[in-house]
Coordinates of C-alpha atoms in Angstrom, one line a residue:
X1 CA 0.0 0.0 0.0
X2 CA 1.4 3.5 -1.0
X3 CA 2.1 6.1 1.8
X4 CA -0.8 8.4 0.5
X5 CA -3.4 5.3 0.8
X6 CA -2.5 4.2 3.8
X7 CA -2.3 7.9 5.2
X8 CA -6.7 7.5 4.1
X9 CA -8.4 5.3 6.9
X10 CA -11.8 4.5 5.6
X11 CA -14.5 4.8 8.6
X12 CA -16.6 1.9 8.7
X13 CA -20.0 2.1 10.6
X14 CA -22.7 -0.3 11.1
X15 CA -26.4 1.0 10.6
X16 CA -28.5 -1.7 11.8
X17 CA -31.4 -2.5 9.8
X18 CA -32.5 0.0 7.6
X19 CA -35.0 1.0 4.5
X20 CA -33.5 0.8 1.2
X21 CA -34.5 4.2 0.0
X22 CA -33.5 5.9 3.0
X23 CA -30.1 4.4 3.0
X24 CA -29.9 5.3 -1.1
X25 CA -30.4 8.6 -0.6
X26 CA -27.9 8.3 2.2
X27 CA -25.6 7.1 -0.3
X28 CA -25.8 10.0 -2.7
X29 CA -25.2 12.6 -0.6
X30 CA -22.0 11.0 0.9
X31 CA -20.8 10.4 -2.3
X32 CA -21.6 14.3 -3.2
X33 CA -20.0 15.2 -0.3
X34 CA -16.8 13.0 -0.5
X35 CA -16.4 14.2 -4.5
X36 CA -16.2 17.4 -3.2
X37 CA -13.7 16.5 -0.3
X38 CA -16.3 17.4 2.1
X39 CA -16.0 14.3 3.9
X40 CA -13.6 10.9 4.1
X41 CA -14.0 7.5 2.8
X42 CA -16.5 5.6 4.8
X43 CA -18.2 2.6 4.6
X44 CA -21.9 1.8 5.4
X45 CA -22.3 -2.0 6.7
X46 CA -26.1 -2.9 7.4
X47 CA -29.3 -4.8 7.0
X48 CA -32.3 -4.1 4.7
X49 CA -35.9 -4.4 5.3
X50 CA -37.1 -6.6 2.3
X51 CA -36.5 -5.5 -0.9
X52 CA -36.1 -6.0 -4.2
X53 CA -33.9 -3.4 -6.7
X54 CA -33.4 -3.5 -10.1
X55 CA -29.9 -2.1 -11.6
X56 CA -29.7 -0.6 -14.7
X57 CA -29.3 -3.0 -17.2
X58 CA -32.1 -5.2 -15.2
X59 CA -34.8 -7.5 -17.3
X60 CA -38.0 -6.3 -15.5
X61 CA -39.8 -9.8 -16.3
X62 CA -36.8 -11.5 -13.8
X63 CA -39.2 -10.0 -10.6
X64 CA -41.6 -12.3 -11.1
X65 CA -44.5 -10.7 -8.9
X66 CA -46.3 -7.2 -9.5
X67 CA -45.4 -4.1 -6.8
X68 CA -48.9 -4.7 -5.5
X69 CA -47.8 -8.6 -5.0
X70 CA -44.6 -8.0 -3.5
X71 CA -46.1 -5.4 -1.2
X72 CA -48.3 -7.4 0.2
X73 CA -45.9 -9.7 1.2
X74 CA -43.8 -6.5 2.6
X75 CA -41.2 -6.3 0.1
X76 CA -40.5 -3.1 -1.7
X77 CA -39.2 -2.7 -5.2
X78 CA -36.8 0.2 -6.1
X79 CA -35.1 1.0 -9.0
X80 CA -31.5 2.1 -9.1
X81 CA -29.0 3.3 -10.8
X82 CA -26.0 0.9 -9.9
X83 CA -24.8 -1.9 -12.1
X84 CA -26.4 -5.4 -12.1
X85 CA -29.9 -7.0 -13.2
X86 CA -32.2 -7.7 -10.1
X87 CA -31.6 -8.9 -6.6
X88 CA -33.2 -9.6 -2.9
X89 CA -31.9 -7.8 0.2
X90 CA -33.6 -8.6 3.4
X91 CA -32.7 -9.4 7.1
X92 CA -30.0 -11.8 7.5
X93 CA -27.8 -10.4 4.8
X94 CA -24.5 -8.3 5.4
X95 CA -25.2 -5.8 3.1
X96 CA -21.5 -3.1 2.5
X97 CA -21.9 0.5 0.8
X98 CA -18.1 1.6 0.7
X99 CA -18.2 5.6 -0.6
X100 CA -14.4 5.8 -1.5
X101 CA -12.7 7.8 -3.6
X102 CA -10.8 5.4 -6.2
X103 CA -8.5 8.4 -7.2
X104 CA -5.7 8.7 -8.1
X105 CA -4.2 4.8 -8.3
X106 CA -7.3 3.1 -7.8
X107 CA -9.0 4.0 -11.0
X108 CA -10.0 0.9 -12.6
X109 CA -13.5 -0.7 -12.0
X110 CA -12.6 -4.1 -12.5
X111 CA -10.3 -4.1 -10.2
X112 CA -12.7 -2.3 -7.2
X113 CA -15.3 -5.3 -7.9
X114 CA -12.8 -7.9 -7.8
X115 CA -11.9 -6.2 -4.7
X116 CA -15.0 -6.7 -2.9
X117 CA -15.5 -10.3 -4.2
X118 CA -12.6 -10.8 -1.9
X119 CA -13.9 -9.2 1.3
X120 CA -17.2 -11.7 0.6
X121 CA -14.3 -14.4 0.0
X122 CA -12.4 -13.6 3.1
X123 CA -15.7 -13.2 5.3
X124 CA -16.9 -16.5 4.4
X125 CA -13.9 -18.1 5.1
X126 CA -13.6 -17.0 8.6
X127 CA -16.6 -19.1 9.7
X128 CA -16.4 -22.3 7.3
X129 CA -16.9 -21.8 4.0
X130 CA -14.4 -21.6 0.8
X131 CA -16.1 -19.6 -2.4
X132 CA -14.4 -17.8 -5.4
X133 CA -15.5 -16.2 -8.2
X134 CA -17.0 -17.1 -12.3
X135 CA -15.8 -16.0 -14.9
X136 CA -18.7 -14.3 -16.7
X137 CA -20.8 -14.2 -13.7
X138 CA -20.3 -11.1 -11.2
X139 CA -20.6 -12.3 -7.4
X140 CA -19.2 -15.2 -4.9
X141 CA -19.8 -18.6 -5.5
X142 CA -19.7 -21.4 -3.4
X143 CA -20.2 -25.7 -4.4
X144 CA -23.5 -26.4 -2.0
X145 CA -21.7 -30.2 -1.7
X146 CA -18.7 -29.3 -0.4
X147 CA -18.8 -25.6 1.2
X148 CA -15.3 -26.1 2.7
X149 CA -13.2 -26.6 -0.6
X150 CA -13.3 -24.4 -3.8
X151 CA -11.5 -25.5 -6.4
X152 CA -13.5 -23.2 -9.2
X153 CA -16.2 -23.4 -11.0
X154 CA -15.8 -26.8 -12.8
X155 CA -14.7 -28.8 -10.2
X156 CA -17.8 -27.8 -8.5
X157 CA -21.0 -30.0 -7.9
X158 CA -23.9 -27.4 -7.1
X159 CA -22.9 -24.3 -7.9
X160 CA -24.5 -21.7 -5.8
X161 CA -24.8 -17.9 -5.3
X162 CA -23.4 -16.7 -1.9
X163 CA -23.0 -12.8 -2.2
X164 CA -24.1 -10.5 -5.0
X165 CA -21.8 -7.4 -5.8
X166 CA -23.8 -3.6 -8.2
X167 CA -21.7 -0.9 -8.3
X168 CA -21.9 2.6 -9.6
X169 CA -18.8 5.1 -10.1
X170 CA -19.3 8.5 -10.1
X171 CA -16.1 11.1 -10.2
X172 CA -14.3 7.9 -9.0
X173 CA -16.1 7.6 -5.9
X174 CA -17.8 4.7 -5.4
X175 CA -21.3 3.7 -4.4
X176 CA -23.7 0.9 -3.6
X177 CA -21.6 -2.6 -3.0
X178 CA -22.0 -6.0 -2.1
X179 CA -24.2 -8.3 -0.4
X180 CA -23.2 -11.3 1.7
X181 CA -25.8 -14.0 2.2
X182 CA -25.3 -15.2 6.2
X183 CA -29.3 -16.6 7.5
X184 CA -31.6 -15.1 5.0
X185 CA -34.2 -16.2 4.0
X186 CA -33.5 -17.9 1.1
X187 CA -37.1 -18.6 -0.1
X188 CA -37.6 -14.7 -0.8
X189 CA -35.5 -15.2 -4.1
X190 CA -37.8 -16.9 -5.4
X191 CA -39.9 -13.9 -6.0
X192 CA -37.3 -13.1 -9.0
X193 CA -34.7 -14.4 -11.1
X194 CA -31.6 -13.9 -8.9
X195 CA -29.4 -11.6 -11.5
X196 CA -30.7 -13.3 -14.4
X197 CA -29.5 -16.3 -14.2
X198 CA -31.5 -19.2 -14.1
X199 CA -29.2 -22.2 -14.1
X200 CA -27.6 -21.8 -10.7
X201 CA -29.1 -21.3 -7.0
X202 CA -28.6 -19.1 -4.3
X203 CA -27.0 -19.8 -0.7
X204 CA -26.1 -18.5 2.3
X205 CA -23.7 -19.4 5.3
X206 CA -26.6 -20.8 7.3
X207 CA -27.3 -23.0 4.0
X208 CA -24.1 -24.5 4.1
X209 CA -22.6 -25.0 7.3
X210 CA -26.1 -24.8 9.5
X211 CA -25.6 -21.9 11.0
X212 CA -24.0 -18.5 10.7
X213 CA -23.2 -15.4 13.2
X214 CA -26.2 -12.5 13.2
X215 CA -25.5 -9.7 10.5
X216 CA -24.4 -7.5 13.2
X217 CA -21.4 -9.6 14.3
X218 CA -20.6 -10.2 11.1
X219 CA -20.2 -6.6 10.2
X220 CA -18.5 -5.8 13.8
X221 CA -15.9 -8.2 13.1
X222 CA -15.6 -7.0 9.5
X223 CA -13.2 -4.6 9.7
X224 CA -9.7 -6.7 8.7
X225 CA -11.7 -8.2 6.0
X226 CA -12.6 -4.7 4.8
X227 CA -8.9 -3.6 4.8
X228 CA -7.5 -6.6 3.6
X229 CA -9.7 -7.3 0.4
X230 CA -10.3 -3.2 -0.7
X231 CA -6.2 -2.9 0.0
X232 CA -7.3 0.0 2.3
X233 CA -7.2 1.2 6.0
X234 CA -10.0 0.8 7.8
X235 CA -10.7 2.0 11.2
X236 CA -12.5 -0.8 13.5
X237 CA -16.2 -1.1 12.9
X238 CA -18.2 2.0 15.1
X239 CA -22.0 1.0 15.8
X240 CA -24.6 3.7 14.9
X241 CA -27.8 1.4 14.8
X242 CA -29.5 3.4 17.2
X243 CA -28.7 6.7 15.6
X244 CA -31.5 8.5 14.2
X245 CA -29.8 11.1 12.5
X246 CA -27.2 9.4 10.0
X247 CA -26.9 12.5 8.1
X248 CA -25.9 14.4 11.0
X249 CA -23.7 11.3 12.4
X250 CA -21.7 11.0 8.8
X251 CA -21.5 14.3 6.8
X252 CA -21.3 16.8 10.4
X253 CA -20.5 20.1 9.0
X254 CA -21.2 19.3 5.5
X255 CA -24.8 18.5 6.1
X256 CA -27.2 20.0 4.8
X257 CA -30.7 21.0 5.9
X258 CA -31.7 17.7 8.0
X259 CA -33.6 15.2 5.8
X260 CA -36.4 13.5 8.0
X261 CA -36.5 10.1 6.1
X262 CA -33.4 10.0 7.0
X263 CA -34.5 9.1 10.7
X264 CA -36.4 6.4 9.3
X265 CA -36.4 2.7 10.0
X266 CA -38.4 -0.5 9.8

């Protein structure tokens, strides 16, 4: 790591569980504020409410229930700009937002999303389970059979989705992130078709090894994970779940006129 990165320490907080739009909008104005030097690199670990988002260059016949369906069952649906075809977030899922600024040796976006495959990688591993990545297929994998050996893809005998990774770059700074399957509810995918792809499951931690830490440990304990797979410092993991006003918390001085949806949680 170069003097100048390691001189940036990324400030990791955890956020609890929190709605999807609230915590987008969250994510904009961070990333406002940190191209604009405002603010520092930080990076927003939490849990969503259930939801459903759509990326940019999503198929909208892979959510395969109307808004009025999926509300009924309490799952939202959002649109969003970041990267990716449609996916489930919900409790039980370590959900990352890093808001970093790439620039200047860090500019290359296949590198930042190989990066965070490897946090998901290095997470995993910790409690039990070896994944890797696909080629042509953007997330961690793990083989469902064996969940303590990868080998890659065709050695493996069920291939199955562990964490998903959407991204969106703007100025260099860096926005939405990845998602790390640990005890959710793994029947709520089937209310789409996982990124499009049809052929292979999803998992999760729980699914493999029968049983996984809560979200919340896994983002407290995140923290060498975080440095070691982004290449970055990162300070250890600071707990504003009960915080009601993130803007406040996270932009301080730079914040503007407070933003009551902010406040709001499930």
């Amino acid at each position: 790591m170069s003097p100048e990165r390691a001189a940036r320490v990324a400030r990791a907080v955890w956020l609890g569980r929190r709605r999807y739009g609230v915590m987008h909008a969250l994510q904009e104005k961070l990333v406002e504020a940190r191209a604009s030097e405002q603010v520092g690199d930080v990076i927003l670990l939490l849990e969503h409410a259930p939801v459903i988002t759509l990326g940019r260059k999503a198929d909208p016949d892979n959510v395969l229930f109307s808004a009025e369906a999926l509300a009924a069952r309490g799952v939202d649906l959002e649109v969003t700009a970041r990267g990716g075809d449609v996916t489930f977030h919900g409790p039980g899922q370590l959900v990352g937002y890093p808001i970093l600024d790439l620039k200047p040796d860090r500019c290359d976006v296949r590198r930042y999303v190989r990066s965070l495959s490897e946090v998901m990688i290095l997470i995993a591993r910790e409690h039990g389970v070896e994944s890797g990545v696909v080629d042509g297929m953007i997330g961690v994998w793990a083989d469902r059979e064996k969940p303590g050996e990868w080998a890659g893809a065709p050695w493996s005998h069920e291939l199955a989705k562990l964490g998903a990774i959407g991204v969106r770059l703007s100025r260099w700074v860096t926005m939405h992130g990845f998602a790390l399957n640990a005890e959710v509810d793994l029947n709520a995918f089937r209310l789409i078709v996982p990124c499009g792809i049809r052929d292979h499951g999803v998992t999760s931690l729980r699914d493999l090894t029968g049983k996984a830490p809560s979200v919340r440990e896994l983002a407290m304990a995140s923290a060498p994970h975080l440095a070691r797979g982004l290449d970055w410092e990162v300070s250890p993991v600071e707990d504003l779940s009960e915080v009601a006003d993130l803007e406040k918390a996270l932009l301080g001085a730079s914040a503007r006129a407070p933003d009551p949806t902010l406040d709001a949680r499930p």
